Coordinates of C-alpha atoms and ligand atoms in Angstrom, one line a residue:
M1 CA 43.8 -53.6 171.3
K2 CA 42.2 -50.2 172.1
I3 CA 39.7 -49.2 169.5
S4 CA 37.1 -46.4 169.1
L5 CA 34.2 -46.3 166.7
I6 CA 33.0 -42.8 165.6
G7 CA 29.4 -43.4 164.6
T8 CA 27.3 -46.0 166.5
G9 CA 24.7 -47.0 164.0
Y10 CA 24.0 -50.3 162.3
V11 CA 27.7 -50.7 161.3
G12 CA 29.4 -48.9 164.2
L13 CA 27.5 -50.6 167.0
V14 CA 27.9 -54.1 165.5
T15 CA 31.6 -53.6 164.7
G16 CA 32.3 -52.2 168.1
T17 CA 30.4 -55.0 169.9
C18 CA 32.0 -57.7 167.9
F19 CA 35.5 -56.3 168.4
A20 CA 34.8 -56.3 172.1
E21 CA 33.5 -59.9 171.9
V22 CA 36.9 -61.1 170.6
G23 CA 38.7 -59.3 173.4
H24 CA 39.5 -55.8 172.3
D25 CA 38.7 -52.7 174.4
V26 CA 36.1 -50.6 172.6
I27 CA 34.6 -47.2 173.0
C28 CA 31.6 -46.4 170.7
V29 CA 31.1 -42.7 170.1
D30 CA 27.9 -41.1 168.8
C31 CA 26.9 -37.4 168.5
D32 CA 23.3 -38.5 169.2
A33 CA 23.1 -38.0 173.0
A34 CA 19.8 -39.9 173.3
K35 CA 21.3 -42.9 171.6
V36 CA 24.3 -42.9 173.8
E37 CA 22.1 -42.5 176.9
L38 CA 19.9 -45.4 175.8
L39 CA 22.9 -47.7 175.3
R40 CA 24.4 -46.7 178.6
N41 CA 21.1 -47.7 180.3
G42 CA 21.2 -51.1 178.7
G43 CA 18.9 -50.3 175.7
V44 CA 19.6 -51.1 172.1
P45 CA 18.5 -48.6 169.4
I46 CA 18.3 -51.1 166.5
Y47 CA 17.1 -54.7 166.1
E48 CA 19.8 -57.2 165.0
P49 CA 19.5 -60.9 166.0
G50 CA 22.0 -61.6 168.9
L51 CA 23.2 -58.1 169.3
E52 CA 21.5 -57.2 172.6
E53 CA 23.0 -60.2 174.4
L54 CA 26.5 -59.4 173.1
I55 CA 26.3 -55.8 174.1
Q56 CA 25.2 -56.7 177.6
K57 CA 27.9 -59.4 178.0
N58 CA 30.7 -57.1 176.8
V59 CA 29.6 -54.0 178.8
A60 CA 29.5 -56.2 181.9
A61 CA 33.0 -57.5 181.1
G62 CA 34.2 -53.8 180.9
R63 CA 35.3 -54.1 177.3
L64 CA 32.6 -51.9 175.7
S65 CA 31.5 -48.4 176.6
F66 CA 29.6 -45.5 175.0
T67 CA 30.3 -41.7 174.9
T68 CA 29.3 -38.6 173.0
S69 CA 32.9 -37.3 173.0
T70 CA 35.0 -38.0 170.0
K71 CA 37.9 -36.5 171.9
E72 CA 37.6 -39.1 174.6
G73 CA 37.2 -41.9 172.0
V74 CA 40.3 -40.8 170.1
E75 CA 42.4 -40.2 173.3
K76 CA 41.6 -43.7 174.7
S77 CA 42.3 -45.7 171.5
D78 CA 45.1 -46.6 169.1
I79 CA 42.8 -47.4 166.2
V80 CA 39.9 -45.0 165.4
F81 CA 37.2 -46.3 163.1
I82 CA 34.9 -43.9 161.2
A83 CA 31.4 -45.4 160.7
V84 CA 29.3 -42.3 160.1
P85 CA 26.6 -42.0 157.4
T86 CA 27.5 -41.3 153.7
P87 CA 24.0 -40.4 152.5
P88 CA 23.1 -39.5 148.9
L89 CA 22.9 -35.9 147.7
P90 CA 19.9 -35.0 145.4
D91 CA 22.1 -35.7 142.3
G92 CA 23.0 -39.2 143.6
S93 CA 26.6 -38.3 144.6
V94 CA 27.7 -39.0 148.1
D95 CA 27.4 -36.4 150.9
L96 CA 30.9 -36.6 152.5
S97 CA 30.3 -33.8 155.0
Y98 CA 30.0 -36.3 157.9
M99 CA 33.3 -37.9 156.9
E100 CA 35.0 -34.5 156.6
G101 CA 33.7 -33.3 160.0
V102 CA 34.8 -36.5 161.8
A103 CA 38.3 -36.3 160.1
R104 CA 38.6 -32.7 161.5
D105 CA 37.4 -33.8 165.0
I106 CA 39.9 -36.7 165.0
A107 CA 42.7 -34.3 163.9
G108 CA 41.8 -31.9 166.7
A109 CA 41.9 -34.7 169.3
M110 CA 45.1 -36.5 168.2
T111 CA 48.2 -36.2 170.4
Q112 CA 50.0 -39.3 169.4
Y113 CA 50.2 -41.8 166.5
K114 CA 46.8 -43.2 165.5
I115 CA 45.5 -45.5 162.8
V116 CA 42.3 -43.9 161.3
V117 CA 40.2 -46.6 159.6
D118 CA 37.3 -45.7 157.3
K119 CA 34.5 -48.2 157.6
S120 CA 31.8 -46.1 156.0
T121 CA 31.1 -46.8 152.3
V122 CA 32.9 -44.0 150.4
P123 CA 33.8 -43.0 146.8
V124 CA 37.3 -44.1 145.6
K125 CA 39.9 -41.5 146.6
T126 CA 38.1 -40.5 149.9
G127 CA 40.9 -42.0 152.0
E128 CA 43.4 -39.7 150.4
K129 CA 41.2 -36.8 151.2
V130 CA 40.7 -37.9 154.8
A131 CA 44.5 -38.1 155.2
E132 CA 44.9 -34.6 153.7
T133 CA 42.2 -33.2 156.0
I134 CA 43.8 -34.7 159.1
R135 CA 47.2 -33.4 158.1
R136 CA 45.7 -30.0 157.6
Y137 CA 43.7 -29.8 160.9
C138 CA 46.1 -31.6 163.2
K139 CA 48.0 -28.8 165.1
S140 CA 50.5 -31.0 166.9
K141 CA 51.7 -32.7 163.6
V142 CA 51.6 -36.2 165.1
E143 CA 52.0 -39.2 162.9
F144 CA 49.0 -41.2 161.6
D145 CA 47.9 -43.6 159.0
V146 CA 44.6 -43.8 157.1
V147 CA 43.2 -47.2 156.2
S148 CA 40.1 -48.2 154.2
N149 CA 38.3 -51.2 155.7
P150 CA 34.9 -51.5 153.9
E151 CA 32.2 -53.4 155.7
F152 CA 30.2 -56.2 154.0
L153 CA 27.8 -57.2 156.8
R154 CA 24.1 -57.7 155.9
E155 CA 21.5 -56.1 158.1
G156 CA 19.5 -58.9 159.8
F157 CA 22.6 -61.1 159.9
A158 CA 25.1 -58.4 161.0
V159 CA 26.5 -60.1 164.1
E160 CA 26.9 -63.5 162.3
D161 CA 28.5 -61.8 159.2
F162 CA 30.9 -59.7 161.3
L163 CA 32.1 -62.6 163.4
K164 CA 32.4 -64.9 160.4
P165 CA 33.4 -62.7 157.4
D166 CA 34.0 -64.1 153.9
R167 CA 37.0 -61.7 153.6
I168 CA 38.5 -58.7 155.3
V169 CA 39.6 -55.9 152.9
I170 CA 42.4 -53.6 154.1
G171 CA 43.4 -50.7 151.9
V172 CA 46.5 -48.8 152.8
L173 CA 48.5 -45.8 151.7
S174 CA 51.7 -47.3 153.2
Q175 CA 52.7 -50.6 154.8
R176 CA 53.0 -49.1 158.3
P177 CA 49.5 -49.9 159.6
V178 CA 49.3 -53.4 158.1
A179 CA 50.7 -55.4 161.0
A180 CA 48.3 -53.8 163.5
M181 CA 45.3 -54.3 161.2
R182 CA 46.2 -58.0 160.8
E183 CA 46.5 -58.4 164.5
L184 CA 43.1 -56.6 165.1
Y185 CA 41.4 -59.1 162.8
A186 CA 43.4 -62.2 163.7
P187 CA 40.7 -63.6 166.0
F188 CA 38.2 -63.8 163.1
H189 CA 40.3 -66.3 161.1
A190 CA 39.1 -64.9 157.8
P191 CA 41.1 -64.3 154.6
V192 CA 42.6 -60.9 154.6
I193 CA 43.2 -58.9 151.4
V194 CA 45.7 -56.1 151.8
T195 CA 45.6 -53.7 148.9
D196 CA 46.0 -50.1 148.0
I197 CA 43.4 -47.7 149.5
N198 CA 41.7 -46.8 146.1
S199 CA 41.2 -50.5 145.3
A200 CA 39.7 -51.2 148.7
E201 CA 37.2 -48.3 148.3
L202 CA 36.3 -49.4 144.8
I203 CA 35.8 -53.1 146.0
K204 CA 32.8 -52.0 148.2
H205 CA 30.9 -50.0 145.6
A206 CA 31.7 -52.7 142.9
S207 CA 30.4 -55.5 145.2
N208 CA 27.1 -53.8 146.1
S209 CA 26.5 -52.8 142.5
F210 CA 27.1 -56.3 141.3
L211 CA 24.6 -57.7 143.8
A212 CA 22.0 -55.1 142.8
L213 CA 22.7 -56.1 139.2
K214 CA 22.0 -59.8 140.0
I215 CA 18.6 -58.8 141.5
S216 CA 17.7 -56.7 138.6
Y217 CA 18.7 -59.5 136.2
I218 CA 16.3 -62.0 137.8
N219 CA 13.6 -59.3 138.0
A220 CA 14.0 -58.6 134.3
L221 CA 13.7 -62.4 133.7
S222 CA 10.5 -62.4 135.8
I223 CA 8.9 -60.3 133.0
L224 CA 9.9 -62.9 130.4
C225 CA 8.5 -65.7 132.6
E226 CA 5.2 -63.9 133.1
S227 CA 4.8 -63.4 129.3
S228 CA 5.9 -66.9 128.4
G229 CA 4.3 -69.0 131.1
A230 CA 7.6 -70.0 132.6
N231 CA 8.3 -69.9 136.4
V232 CA 11.0 -67.6 137.6
Q233 CA 11.8 -69.7 140.6
E234 CA 12.4 -72.8 138.5
V235 CA 14.6 -70.7 136.2
A236 CA 16.6 -69.2 139.2
N237 CA 17.1 -72.7 140.5
G238 CA 18.3 -73.9 137.1
I239 CA 20.8 -71.1 136.5
G240 CA 21.8 -70.8 140.2
M241 CA 23.1 -74.3 140.4
D242 CA 26.0 -73.3 138.2
P243 CA 28.7 -72.4 140.7
R244 CA 29.9 -69.6 138.4
I245 CA 26.5 -67.9 138.9
G246 CA 25.3 -69.1 142.4
R247 CA 21.6 -69.2 143.6
R248 CA 21.9 -66.2 146.1
F249 CA 20.4 -62.9 145.1
L250 CA 18.3 -64.6 142.4
D251 CA 14.9 -64.2 144.1
A252 CA 12.5 -62.1 141.9
S253 CA 10.5 -59.6 143.9
L254 CA 9.0 -56.1 143.9
G255 CA 12.6 -54.8 143.8
F256 CA 15.6 -54.1 146.1
G257 CA 15.8 -51.2 148.7
G258 CA 17.4 -50.4 152.0
S259 CA 20.0 -47.9 153.1
C260 CA 22.8 -49.4 150.9
F261 CA 21.9 -50.8 147.5
P262 CA 20.0 -47.8 146.0
K263 CA 22.4 -45.3 147.5
D264 CA 25.6 -47.1 146.6
L265 CA 24.4 -47.8 143.0
S266 CA 23.6 -44.0 142.5
A267 CA 27.0 -43.2 144.0
F268 CA 28.9 -45.6 141.8
I269 CA 27.2 -44.3 138.7
K270 CA 28.2 -40.8 139.7
I271 CA 31.8 -41.8 140.7
A272 CA 32.1 -43.4 137.2
E273 CA 30.8 -40.3 135.6
Q274 CA 33.3 -38.2 137.5
L275 CA 36.0 -40.5 136.3
G276 CA 34.9 -40.1 132.7
Y277 CA 32.9 -43.3 132.2
D278 CA 29.2 -43.6 131.6
F279 CA 28.2 -46.8 133.5
A280 CA 25.0 -47.3 131.5
L281 CA 24.8 -50.9 132.7
L282 CA 24.2 -49.7 136.2
R283 CA 21.7 -47.1 135.1
E284 CA 19.7 -50.0 133.6
V285 CA 19.9 -51.8 136.9
Q286 CA 18.2 -48.8 138.5
R287 CA 15.6 -48.6 135.8
I288 CA 14.7 -52.3 136.1
N289 CA 14.3 -51.9 139.8
T290 CA 11.9 -48.9 139.6
H291 CA 10.0 -50.7 136.8
Q292 CA 9.6 -53.8 138.9
M293 CA 7.8 -51.8 141.6
D294 CA 5.7 -50.0 139.0
R295 CA 4.7 -53.4 137.5
F296 CA 3.7 -54.8 140.9
F297 CA 1.7 -51.7 141.7
K298 CA 0.0 -51.9 138.3
K299 CA -1.1 -55.5 139.0
I300 CA -2.8 -54.3 142.2
V301 CA -4.6 -51.4 140.4
E302 CA -5.6 -53.6 137.4
T303 CA -7.1 -56.1 139.8
L304 CA -8.8 -53.8 142.3
W305 CA -9.5 -51.0 139.8
V306 CA -10.3 -48.0 142.0
L307 CA -8.2 -48.0 145.3
K308 CA -10.1 -45.2 147.0
Q309 CA -11.6 -46.5 150.3
K310 CA -10.4 -50.1 149.6
K311 CA -9.1 -51.8 152.6
I312 CA -5.7 -53.4 152.0
G313 CA -3.7 -55.5 154.4
V314 CA 0.1 -55.3 154.1
L315 CA 2.5 -57.8 155.6
G316 CA 6.0 -56.5 155.9
L317 CA 7.4 -52.9 156.2
A318 CA 11.1 -53.5 156.7
F319 CA 13.2 -53.4 153.5
K320 CA 14.0 -57.1 154.1
Q321 CA 13.6 -59.9 156.6
N322 CA 15.2 -59.9 160.1
T323 CA 15.6 -56.1 160.5
D324 CA 13.6 -53.1 161.8
D325 CA 15.3 -50.9 159.1
V326 CA 12.7 -49.1 156.9
R327 CA 15.1 -46.8 155.1
M328 CA 14.3 -46.9 151.4
S329 CA 12.1 -49.9 152.0
P330 CA 10.1 -51.0 148.9
A331 CA 7.3 -52.0 151.3
I332 CA 7.1 -48.4 152.5
D333 CA 7.2 -47.1 149.0
L334 CA 4.3 -49.4 148.1
C335 CA 2.3 -48.4 151.1
Q336 CA 2.7 -44.7 150.2
R337 CA 1.6 -45.4 146.6
L338 CA -1.5 -47.2 147.9
Q339 CA -2.3 -44.4 150.3
K340 CA -1.9 -41.8 147.6
E341 CA -4.6 -43.6 145.7
G342 CA -6.9 -43.5 148.8
A343 CA -6.5 -47.0 150.0
L344 CA -7.0 -47.7 153.8
L345 CA -4.1 -49.8 155.1
R346 CA -3.8 -52.4 157.8
V347 CA -0.1 -53.2 158.3
H348 CA 2.0 -55.6 160.2
D349 CA 5.8 -56.2 160.6
P350 CA 7.4 -58.3 163.2
K351 CA 10.1 -55.7 164.1
A352 CA 9.6 -52.5 162.0
M353 CA 6.2 -51.1 163.0
E354 CA 7.7 -48.6 165.4
K355 CA 10.2 -47.2 162.8
A356 CA 7.6 -47.2 160.0
R357 CA 5.1 -45.1 162.0
A358 CA 6.8 -41.8 161.2
L359 CA 6.7 -42.6 157.4
L360 CA 3.1 -44.0 157.4
P361 CA 1.1 -41.9 159.8
D362 CA -2.4 -42.9 158.8
V363 CA -2.2 -46.7 158.8
T364 CA -3.7 -49.2 161.3
C365 CA -0.9 -51.2 162.9
V366 CA -2.0 -54.8 163.6
P367 CA 0.1 -56.7 166.2
D368 CA -1.1 -60.1 165.1
M369 CA -0.1 -61.0 161.5
N370 CA -3.0 -63.4 161.2
A371 CA -5.5 -60.5 161.8
V372 CA -4.1 -58.1 159.2
A373 CA -6.3 -59.4 156.4
D374 CA -9.5 -59.1 158.5
G375 CA -12.2 -57.2 156.5
C376 CA -9.7 -56.4 153.6
D377 CA -10.3 -56.3 149.9
A378 CA -6.8 -57.5 149.3
L379 CA -3.7 -58.6 151.1
V380 CA -0.1 -57.7 150.0
I381 CA 3.1 -59.4 151.0
A382 CA 5.9 -56.9 150.8
T383 CA 8.8 -58.3 152.9
E384 CA 10.1 -61.8 152.9
W385 CA 9.9 -62.5 156.7
P386 CA 10.0 -66.3 156.9
Q387 CA 7.1 -66.4 159.5
F388 CA 4.7 -65.0 156.8
K389 CA 4.9 -68.4 155.2
K390 CA 3.1 -69.7 158.3
L391 CA 0.2 -67.2 157.8
D392 CA -3.1 -68.8 158.6
V393 CA -4.3 -68.5 155.0
E394 CA -7.6 -70.3 155.6
R395 CA -8.5 -67.8 158.3
A396 CA -7.4 -64.9 156.0
R397 CA -9.6 -66.2 153.2
R398 CA -12.6 -66.4 155.5
M399 CA -12.1 -63.0 157.1
M400 CA -11.4 -61.0 153.9
T401 CA -14.1 -59.3 152.0
H402 CA -12.4 -60.5 148.9
P403 CA -9.7 -63.2 148.9
I404 CA -7.1 -61.5 146.7
L405 CA -3.4 -61.9 147.5
F406 CA -0.6 -60.0 145.9
D407 CA 2.6 -61.8 146.8
G408 CA 5.6 -59.5 146.2
R409 CA 8.1 -62.0 147.6
N410 CA 6.8 -65.3 146.0
L411 CA 6.3 -66.9 149.5
F412 CA 3.4 -69.0 148.5
D413 CA 2.7 -71.7 145.9
P414 CA 0.3 -70.3 143.2
E415 CA -1.5 -73.6 142.7
E416 CA -2.1 -74.1 146.4
M417 CA -3.4 -70.6 146.8
E418 CA -5.8 -70.8 143.9
N419 CA -7.0 -74.2 145.2
L420 CA -7.8 -72.5 148.5
G421 CA -9.9 -70.0 146.7
F422 CA -7.6 -67.0 146.4
I423 CA -7.1 -64.8 143.4
Y424 CA -3.3 -65.0 143.7
K425 CA -0.7 -62.8 141.9
S426 CA 3.0 -63.1 142.4
I427 CA 6.2 -62.2 140.5
G428 CA 7.3 -64.1 137.4
R429 CA 5.1 -67.1 137.9
Ligands
NAD501 P1 23.5 -45.2 160.7 O1 22.8 -44.0 160.3 O2 22.8 -46.4 161.2 O3 24.6 -44.8 161.8 C1 25.5 -43.7 161.7 C2 25.7 -43.1 163.1 O4 26.7 -42.1 163.0 C3 24.4 -42.5 163.6 O5 24.1 -43.0 164.9 C4 24.8 -41.0 163.8 O6 24.2 -40.4 164.9 C5 26.3 -41.1 163.9 N1 27.0 -39.8 163.6 C6 26.8 -39.0 162.5 N2 27.7 -38.0 162.6 C7 28.5 -38.2 163.6 C8 29.6 -37.5 164.2 N3 30.1 -36.4 163.6 N4 30.2 -38.0 165.3 C9 29.7 -39.2 165.9 N5 28.6 -39.8 165.4 C10 28.1 -39.4 164.3 O7 24.4 -45.6 159.4 P2 25.0 -47.1 159.1 O8 23.9 -47.9 158.4 O9 25.7 -47.7 160.3 O10 26.0 -46.8 157.9 C11 27.2 -46.2 158.2 C12 28.1 -46.3 157.0 O11 28.4 -47.7 156.8 C13 27.5 -45.8 155.7 O12 28.6 -45.3 154.9 C14 26.9 -47.0 155.0 O13 26.8 -47.0 153.7 C15 28.0 -48.1 155.4 N6 27.5 -49.5 155.5 C16 26.3 -49.8 156.0 C17 25.8 -51.1 156.0 C18 24.4 -51.4 156.6 O14 24.0 -52.6 156.3 N7 23.8 -50.5 157.2 C19 26.6 -52.1 155.6 C20 27.9 -51.8 155.1 C21 28.3 -50.5 155.0

């Protein structure tokens, strides 16, 4: 099938590449000319395991190409995906100006029937607005359908998630586009939920908010564990073995971040408000998340007292493992708080150092993770990269001015670290 993607970011590029991989003809469109140029020259603007190889393979097979022209993308495809940003406005609601702009561009370029699919995360009722906008701006009055097809991939596992999805949600305003959407996704052999467009849009915000709620729940429990002498990991294992609950998203930490959870949570609270419901439960999820970072930062201050001129090593800058994405990263937030108090930072991340540089101008980037702690008064673990578990801790202890370790991701065993001579502080243990 012939597909275009308007917006070639984390979602658009992965979606386009994976559709090409299963045999569809794909054009990825982006207004960022430098990004399109980079992709055309064989470069990849983001880090996602397995993505580069798939792009190369499908470009070589002639199934994947890149352009800055929405008109070209629309003309050469039967199904047009919208995967542009839906960032938060200062009051937490969603900025839908990218969506609206693309809807107008698509309307202007349509000369025959198209299925327009919204893949961006949007408030319930956006699909209806997109349809209204296309109808208004399409001069030739051609037929079209608008579909909501929210994306559930996780950054860091995006290719794997897209190729092997748990479910595919297709929200429609009429039955006309259903057969084509089923055919498009047939190669993925995943359960397909066909529903009305408003339900599809709601499913995405409801899923992300529920996952954020699960994280805040275990983080709140981590406070009880600290004050009672229990161990939050043992508690998480105990409750997570109940299949009604599940173990995933029950890792206590310095809080969640990233480009999706904080933004989608604020958006969902605002959407509820506009629909006349005060979603106080989700406001509490936000509060617990901020409090968790405050608590972690306080532990550092209470231990080190004055931070001015203290040398602190930080392992991890990305918002989670396996990605170079630093948008709304708790690790960056923590670094900025430490810098504000005058600490001098030595930082390392396996993939995110380049992207973090703009947000953390005055830090020393250390290419070798084992050298980060050299000469430091304390070491902080801020991202759960699995390789950090293999840190040469003996060397770190020898090279540090003071062997103090703040583990914001519970990667190490408290007893082992204390036996090695560290002052070791983690979360909920
Ligand atoms: P992104 O910022 O990585 O990519 C968006 C791209 O759209 C950028 O490359 C930008 O240049 C381009 N763009 C903006 N306006 C455009 C226009 N008018 N024409 C063409 N291109 C345009 O964003 P993302 O992380 O891919 O997120 C996109 C949407 O998907 C958001 O709604 C997000 O909430 C949702 N989503 C993201 C994830 C994720 O893990 N990142 C997962 C599921 C859903």
